[in-house]
Coordinates of C-alpha atoms in Angstrom, one line a residue:
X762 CA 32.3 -2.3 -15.3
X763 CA 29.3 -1.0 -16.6
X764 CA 27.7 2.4 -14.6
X765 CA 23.5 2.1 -13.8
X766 CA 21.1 4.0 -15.5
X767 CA 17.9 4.5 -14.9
X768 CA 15.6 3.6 -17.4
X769 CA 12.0 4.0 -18.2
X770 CA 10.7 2.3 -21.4
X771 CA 7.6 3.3 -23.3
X772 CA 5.8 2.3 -26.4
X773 CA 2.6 2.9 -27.9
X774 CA -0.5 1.0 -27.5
X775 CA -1.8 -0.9 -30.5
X776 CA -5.3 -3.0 -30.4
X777 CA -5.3 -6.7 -30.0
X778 CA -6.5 -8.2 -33.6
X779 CA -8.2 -11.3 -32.7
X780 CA -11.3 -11.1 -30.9
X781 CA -12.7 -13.2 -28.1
X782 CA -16.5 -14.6 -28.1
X783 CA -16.9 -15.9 -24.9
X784 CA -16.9 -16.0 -20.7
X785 CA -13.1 -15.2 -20.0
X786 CA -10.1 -15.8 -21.0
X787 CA -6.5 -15.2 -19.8
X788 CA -3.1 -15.5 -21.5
X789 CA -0.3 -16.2 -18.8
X790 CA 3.1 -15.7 -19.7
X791 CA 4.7 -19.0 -17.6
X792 CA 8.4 -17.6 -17.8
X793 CA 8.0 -14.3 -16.2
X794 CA 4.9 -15.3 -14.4
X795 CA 2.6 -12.2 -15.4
X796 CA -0.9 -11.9 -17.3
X797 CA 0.1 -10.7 -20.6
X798 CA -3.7 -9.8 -21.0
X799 CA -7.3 -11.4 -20.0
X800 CA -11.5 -10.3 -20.4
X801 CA -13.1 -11.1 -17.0
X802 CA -9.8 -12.8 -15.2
X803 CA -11.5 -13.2 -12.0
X804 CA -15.2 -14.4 -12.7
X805 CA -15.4 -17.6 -10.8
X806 CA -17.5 -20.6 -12.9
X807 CA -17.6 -23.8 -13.0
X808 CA -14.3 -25.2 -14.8
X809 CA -15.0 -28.8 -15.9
X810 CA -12.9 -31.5 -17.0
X811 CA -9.8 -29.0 -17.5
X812 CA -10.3 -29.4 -12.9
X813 CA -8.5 -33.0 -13.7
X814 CA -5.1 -31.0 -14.0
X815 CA -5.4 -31.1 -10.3
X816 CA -6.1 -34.6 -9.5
X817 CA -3.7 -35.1 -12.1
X818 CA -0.5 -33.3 -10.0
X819 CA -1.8 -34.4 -6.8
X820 CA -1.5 -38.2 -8.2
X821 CA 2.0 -37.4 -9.3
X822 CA 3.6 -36.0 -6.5
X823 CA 2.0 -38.7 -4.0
X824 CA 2.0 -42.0 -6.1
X825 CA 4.5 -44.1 -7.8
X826 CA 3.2 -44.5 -11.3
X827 CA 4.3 -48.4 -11.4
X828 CA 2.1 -49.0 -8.9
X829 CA -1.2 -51.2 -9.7
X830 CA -4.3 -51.2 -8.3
X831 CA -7.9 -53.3 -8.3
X832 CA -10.6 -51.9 -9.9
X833 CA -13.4 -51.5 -7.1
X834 CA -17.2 -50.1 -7.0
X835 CA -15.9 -46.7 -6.3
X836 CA -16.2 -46.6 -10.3
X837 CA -20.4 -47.3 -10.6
X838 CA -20.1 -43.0 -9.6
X839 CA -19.0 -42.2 -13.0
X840 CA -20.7 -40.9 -15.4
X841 CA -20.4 -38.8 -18.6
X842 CA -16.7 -39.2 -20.1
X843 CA -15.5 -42.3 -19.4
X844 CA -12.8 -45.0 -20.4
X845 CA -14.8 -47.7 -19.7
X846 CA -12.6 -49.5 -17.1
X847 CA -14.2 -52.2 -15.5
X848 CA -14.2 -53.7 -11.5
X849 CA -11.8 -56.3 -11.1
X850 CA -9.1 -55.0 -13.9
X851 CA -5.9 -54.3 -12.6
X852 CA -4.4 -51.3 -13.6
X853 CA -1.4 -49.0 -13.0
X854 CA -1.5 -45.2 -11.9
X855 CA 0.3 -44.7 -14.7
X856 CA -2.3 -46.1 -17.3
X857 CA -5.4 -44.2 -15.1
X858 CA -3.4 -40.8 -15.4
X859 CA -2.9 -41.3 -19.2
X860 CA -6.7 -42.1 -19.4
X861 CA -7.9 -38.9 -17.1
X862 CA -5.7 -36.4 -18.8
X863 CA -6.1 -37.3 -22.8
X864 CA -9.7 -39.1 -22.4
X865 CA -10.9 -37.3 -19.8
X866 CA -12.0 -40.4 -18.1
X867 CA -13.9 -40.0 -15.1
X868 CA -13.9 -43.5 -13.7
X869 CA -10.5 -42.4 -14.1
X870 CA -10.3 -39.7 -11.9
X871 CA -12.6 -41.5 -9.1
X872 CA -9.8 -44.3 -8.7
X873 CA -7.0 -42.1 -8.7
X874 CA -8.6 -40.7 -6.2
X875 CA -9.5 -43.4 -3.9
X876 CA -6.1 -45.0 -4.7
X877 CA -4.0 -41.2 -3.3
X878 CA -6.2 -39.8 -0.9
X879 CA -7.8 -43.7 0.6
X880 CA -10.9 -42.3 0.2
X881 CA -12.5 -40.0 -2.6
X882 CA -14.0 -37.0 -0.2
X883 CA -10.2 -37.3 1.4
X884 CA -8.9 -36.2 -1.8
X885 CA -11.2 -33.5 -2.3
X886 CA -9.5 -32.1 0.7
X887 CA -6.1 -32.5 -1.0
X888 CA -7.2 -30.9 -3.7
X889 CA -8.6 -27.8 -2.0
X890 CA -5.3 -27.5 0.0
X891 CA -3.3 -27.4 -2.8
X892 CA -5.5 -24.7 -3.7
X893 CA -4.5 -22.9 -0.8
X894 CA -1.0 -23.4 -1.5
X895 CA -0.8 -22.5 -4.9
X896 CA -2.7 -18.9 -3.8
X897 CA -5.6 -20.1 -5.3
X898 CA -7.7 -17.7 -4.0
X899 CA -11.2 -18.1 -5.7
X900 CA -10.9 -22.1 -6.3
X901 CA -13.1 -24.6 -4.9
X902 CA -13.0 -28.0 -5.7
X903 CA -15.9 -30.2 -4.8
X904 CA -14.7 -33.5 -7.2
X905 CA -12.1 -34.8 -8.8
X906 CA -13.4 -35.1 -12.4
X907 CA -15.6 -31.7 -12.7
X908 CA -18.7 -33.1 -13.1
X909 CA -21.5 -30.6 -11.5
X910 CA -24.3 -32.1 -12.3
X911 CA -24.9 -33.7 -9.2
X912 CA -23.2 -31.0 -6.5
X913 CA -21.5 -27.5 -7.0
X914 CA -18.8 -29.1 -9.2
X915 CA -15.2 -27.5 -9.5
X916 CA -15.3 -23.5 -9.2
X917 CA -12.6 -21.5 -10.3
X918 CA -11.2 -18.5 -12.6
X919 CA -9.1 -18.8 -15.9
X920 CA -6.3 -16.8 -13.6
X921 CA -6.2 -19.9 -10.8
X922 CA -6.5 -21.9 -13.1
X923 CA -3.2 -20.5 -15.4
X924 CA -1.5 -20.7 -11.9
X925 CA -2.3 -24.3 -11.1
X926 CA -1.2 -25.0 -14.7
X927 CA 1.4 -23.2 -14.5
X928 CA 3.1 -24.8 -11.4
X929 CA 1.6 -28.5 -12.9
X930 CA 4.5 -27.9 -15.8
X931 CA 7.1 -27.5 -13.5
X932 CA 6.6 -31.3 -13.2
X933 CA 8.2 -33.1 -16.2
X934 CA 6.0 -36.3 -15.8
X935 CA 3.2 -33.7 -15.8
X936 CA 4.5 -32.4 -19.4
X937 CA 5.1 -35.6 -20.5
X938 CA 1.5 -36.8 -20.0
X939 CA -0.1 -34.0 -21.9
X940 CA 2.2 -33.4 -24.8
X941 CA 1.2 -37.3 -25.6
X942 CA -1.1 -37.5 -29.0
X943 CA -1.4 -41.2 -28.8
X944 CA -0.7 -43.7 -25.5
X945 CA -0.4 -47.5 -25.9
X946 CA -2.1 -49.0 -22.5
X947 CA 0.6 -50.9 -20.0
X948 CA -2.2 -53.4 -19.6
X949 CA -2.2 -54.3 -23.4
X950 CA -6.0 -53.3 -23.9
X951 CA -5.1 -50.7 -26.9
X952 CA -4.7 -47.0 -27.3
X953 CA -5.8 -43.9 -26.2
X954 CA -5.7 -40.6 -28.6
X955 CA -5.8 -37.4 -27.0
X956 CA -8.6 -35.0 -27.1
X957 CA -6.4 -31.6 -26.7
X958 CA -6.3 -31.3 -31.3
X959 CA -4.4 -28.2 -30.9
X960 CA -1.3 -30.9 -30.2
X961 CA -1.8 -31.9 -34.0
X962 CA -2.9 -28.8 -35.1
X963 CA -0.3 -26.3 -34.2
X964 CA 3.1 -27.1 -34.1
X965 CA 4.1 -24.7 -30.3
X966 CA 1.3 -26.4 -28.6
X967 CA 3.2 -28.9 -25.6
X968 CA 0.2 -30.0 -23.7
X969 CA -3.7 -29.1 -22.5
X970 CA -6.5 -30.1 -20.9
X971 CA -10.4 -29.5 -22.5
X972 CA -13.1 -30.0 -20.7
X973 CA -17.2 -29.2 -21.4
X974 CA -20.8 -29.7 -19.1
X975 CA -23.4 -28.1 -19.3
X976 CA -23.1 -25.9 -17.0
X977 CA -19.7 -24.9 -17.2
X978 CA -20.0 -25.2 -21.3
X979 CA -16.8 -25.5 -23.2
X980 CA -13.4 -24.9 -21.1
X981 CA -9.9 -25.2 -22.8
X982 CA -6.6 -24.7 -21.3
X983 CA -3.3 -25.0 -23.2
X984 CA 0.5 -23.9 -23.6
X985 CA 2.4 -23.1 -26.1
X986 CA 6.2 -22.5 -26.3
X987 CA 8.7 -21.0 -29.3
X988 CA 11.6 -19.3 -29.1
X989 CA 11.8 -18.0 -25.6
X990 CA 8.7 -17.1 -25.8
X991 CA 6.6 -19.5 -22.9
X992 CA 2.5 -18.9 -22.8
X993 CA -0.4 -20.5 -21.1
X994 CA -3.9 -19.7 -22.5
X995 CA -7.0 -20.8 -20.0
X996 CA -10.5 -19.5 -22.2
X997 CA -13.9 -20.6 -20.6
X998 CA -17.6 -20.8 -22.7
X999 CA -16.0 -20.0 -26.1
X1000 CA -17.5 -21.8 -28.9
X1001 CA -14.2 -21.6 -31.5
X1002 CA -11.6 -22.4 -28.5
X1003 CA -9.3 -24.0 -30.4
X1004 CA -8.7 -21.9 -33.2
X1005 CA -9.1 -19.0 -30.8
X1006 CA -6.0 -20.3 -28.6
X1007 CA -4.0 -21.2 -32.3
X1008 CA -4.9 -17.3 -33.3
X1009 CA -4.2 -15.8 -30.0
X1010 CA -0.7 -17.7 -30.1
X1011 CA 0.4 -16.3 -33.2
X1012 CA -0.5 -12.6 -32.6
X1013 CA 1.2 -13.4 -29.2
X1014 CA 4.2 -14.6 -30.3
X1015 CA 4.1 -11.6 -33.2
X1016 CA 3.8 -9.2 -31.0
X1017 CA 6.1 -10.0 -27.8
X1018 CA 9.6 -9.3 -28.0
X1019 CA 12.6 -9.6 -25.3
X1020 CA 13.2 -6.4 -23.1
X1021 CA 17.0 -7.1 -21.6
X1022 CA 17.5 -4.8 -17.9
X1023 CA 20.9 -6.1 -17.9
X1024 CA 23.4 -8.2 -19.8
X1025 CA 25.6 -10.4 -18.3
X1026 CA 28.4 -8.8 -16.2
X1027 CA 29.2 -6.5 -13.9
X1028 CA 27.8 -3.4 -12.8
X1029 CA 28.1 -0.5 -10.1
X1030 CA 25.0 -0.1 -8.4
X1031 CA 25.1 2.5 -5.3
X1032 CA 28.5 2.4 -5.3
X1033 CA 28.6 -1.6 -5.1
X1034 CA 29.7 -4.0 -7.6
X1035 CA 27.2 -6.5 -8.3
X1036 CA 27.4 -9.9 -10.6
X1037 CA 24.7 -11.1 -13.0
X1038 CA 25.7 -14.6 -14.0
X1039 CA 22.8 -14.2 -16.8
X1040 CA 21.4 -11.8 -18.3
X1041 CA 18.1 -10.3 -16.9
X1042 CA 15.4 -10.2 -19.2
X1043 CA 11.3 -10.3 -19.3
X1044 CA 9.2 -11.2 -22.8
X1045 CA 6.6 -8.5 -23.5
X1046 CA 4.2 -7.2 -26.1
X1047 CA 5.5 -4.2 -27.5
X1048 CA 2.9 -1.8 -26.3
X1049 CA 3.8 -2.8 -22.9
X1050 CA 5.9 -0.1 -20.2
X1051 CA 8.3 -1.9 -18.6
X1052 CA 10.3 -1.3 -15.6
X1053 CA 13.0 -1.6 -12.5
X1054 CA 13.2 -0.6 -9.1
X1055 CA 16.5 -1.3 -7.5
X1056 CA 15.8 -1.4 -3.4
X1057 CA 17.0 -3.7 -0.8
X1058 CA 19.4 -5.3 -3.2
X1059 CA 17.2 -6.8 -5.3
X1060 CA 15.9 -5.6 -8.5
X1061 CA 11.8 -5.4 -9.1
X1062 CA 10.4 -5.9 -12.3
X1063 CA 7.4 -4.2 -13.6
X1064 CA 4.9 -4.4 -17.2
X1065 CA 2.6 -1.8 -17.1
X1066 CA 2.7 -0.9 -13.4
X1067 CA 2.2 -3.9 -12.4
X1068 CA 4.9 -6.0 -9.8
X1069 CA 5.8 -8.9 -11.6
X1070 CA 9.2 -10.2 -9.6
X1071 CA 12.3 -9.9 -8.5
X1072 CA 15.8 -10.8 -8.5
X1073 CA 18.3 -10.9 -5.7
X1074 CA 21.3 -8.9 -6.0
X1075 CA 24.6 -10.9 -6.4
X1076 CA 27.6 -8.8 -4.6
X1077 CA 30.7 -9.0 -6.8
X1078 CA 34.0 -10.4 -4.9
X1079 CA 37.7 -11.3 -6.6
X1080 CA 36.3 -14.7 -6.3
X1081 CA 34.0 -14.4 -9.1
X1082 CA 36.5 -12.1 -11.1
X1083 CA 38.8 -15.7 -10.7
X1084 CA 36.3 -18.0 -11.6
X1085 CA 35.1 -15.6 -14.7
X1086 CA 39.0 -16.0 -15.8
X1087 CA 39.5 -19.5 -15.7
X1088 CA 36.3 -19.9 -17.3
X1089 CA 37.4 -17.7 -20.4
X1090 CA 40.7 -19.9 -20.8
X1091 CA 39.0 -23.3 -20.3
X1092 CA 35.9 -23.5 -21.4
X1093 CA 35.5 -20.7 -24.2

């Protein structure tokens, strides 16, 4: 049995070497659920086309994908990006969630919509109650696609919008759409290329969403995984954006490193034996502080201050000592 120390770990700041041009941006690290650093996290704007990784989950977790619908008039509202489906054509969910997320379709987005929520304003309500769910605290969504030409469009902040993403990969039919670079149709009427480039240009990227108006000018939101190293990067109005999220990756994943609390085993905490099944771990940058609070039998995490989570204490019995055994003679 190990014996618990306390243990404060400090490093020395060192300046971030690639520079942002832009609104905001935010890089979100998804494993450990913390910002790993942002410019102007909470300034709310409107988002754009990247808003479709809403109507995108919603679809998913309240349709069947098989399922095929008629085309109606519902699509004569879209404008701007657009796939060019036509009234009358049958089409699966399936097919319209391939052509929202890698062509940003919005004819797309309205059917989807009008197919999940029965009609187009009831989705909007779905949307903005998911919102509310996921802690979105400065979202508002007015539309499925983003569009805001027309009315206040879809408002949010590259931190909601890292947390909607966030929880979106969770879903691996989710990650499966947007880690596609090329999608044959169901219906037979060709293929569709996706518009995310940082899938072909850098190896770690698994998935994105762009999006641009006017208004809202060039958003991007994208993750990246290698090693154990798992990072969301949401930038709004930045002209290079996809070199800037390639750049930003690689100093990231330079920089961070694994900080281990406690290996796997037992330890004496307070006079109690307590089980990890796994070790407990965060990824940081190395200028980051990190920390533990053990209270209430559960251990709270910290980088830089800042309460990132916690993990529930596991009370060691002989029953776990007798499962550890056979494990060691059976399986290793």
């Amino acid at each position: 049995m190990k014996l618990l120390l306390s243990i404060f770990f400090v490093f020395q700041v060192v300046c971030s070497k690639v520079e942002f041009y832009g609104g905001s941006y935010l890089v979100y690290d998804s494993y450990n659920d913390y910002v790993v650093e942002s410019s102007n996290e909470n300034k709310r704007q409107s988002v754009a086309s990247i808003s479709k990784i809403m109507t995108a989950i919603l679809v998913i977790e309240n349709s069947r994908l098989d399922k095929k619908i008629i085309v109606d008039e519902t699509i004569n509202k879209a404008y701007g990006s657009c796939v060019y489906i036509h009234i009358k054509d049958k089409m699966t969910i399936q097919d319209l969630l391939y052509g929202l997320m890698l062509r940003s379709g919005n004819d797309c987005a309205l059917m989807l919509a009008k197919s999940v929520g029965g009609s187009v304003n009831r989705f909007v309500e779905m949307m903005n109650e998911k919102a509310q769910e996921l802690n979105m605290k400065d979202s508002h969504f007015s539309n499925p696609s983003g569009l805001d030409e027309e009315d206040e469009g879809n408002v949010s902040t590259v931190k909601d919008m890292a947390l909607l993403y966030d929880y979106c990969c969770q879903n691996p039919i989710f990650n499966e759409i947007v880690q596609t670079k090329v999608y044959k149709r169901q219906d037979g009427m060709g293929f569709w290329h996706n518009k995310n480039r940082l899938l072909k240009d850098y190896s770690y990227c698994v998935g994105g969403k762009t999006g641009f108006t006017k208004k809202a000018r060039r958003t991007l939101i994208t993750r990246a995984i290698k090693g154990d190293h798992d990072l969301i990067i949401v930038t709004f109005n930045c002209g290079n954006d996809f070199e800037f999220h390639k750049k930003k990756y690689e100093e990231c994943f330079e920089t961070m490193e694994k900080q281990v609390f406690f290996d796997k085993g037992v330890y004496v905490i307070g006079g109690k034996p307590y089980l990890f099944d796994e070790s407990l771990f965060i990824e940081k940058k190395k200028e980051d502080c990190v920390s533990y609070i053990i209270k209430d039998e559960s251990v709270y995490l910290y980088v830089n201050q800042h309460y990132i989570r916690k993990q529930k204490l596991k009370r060691f019995c002989f029953v776990d000592l007798y499962q550890m055994i056979l494990k060691d003679l059976f399986y290793e």
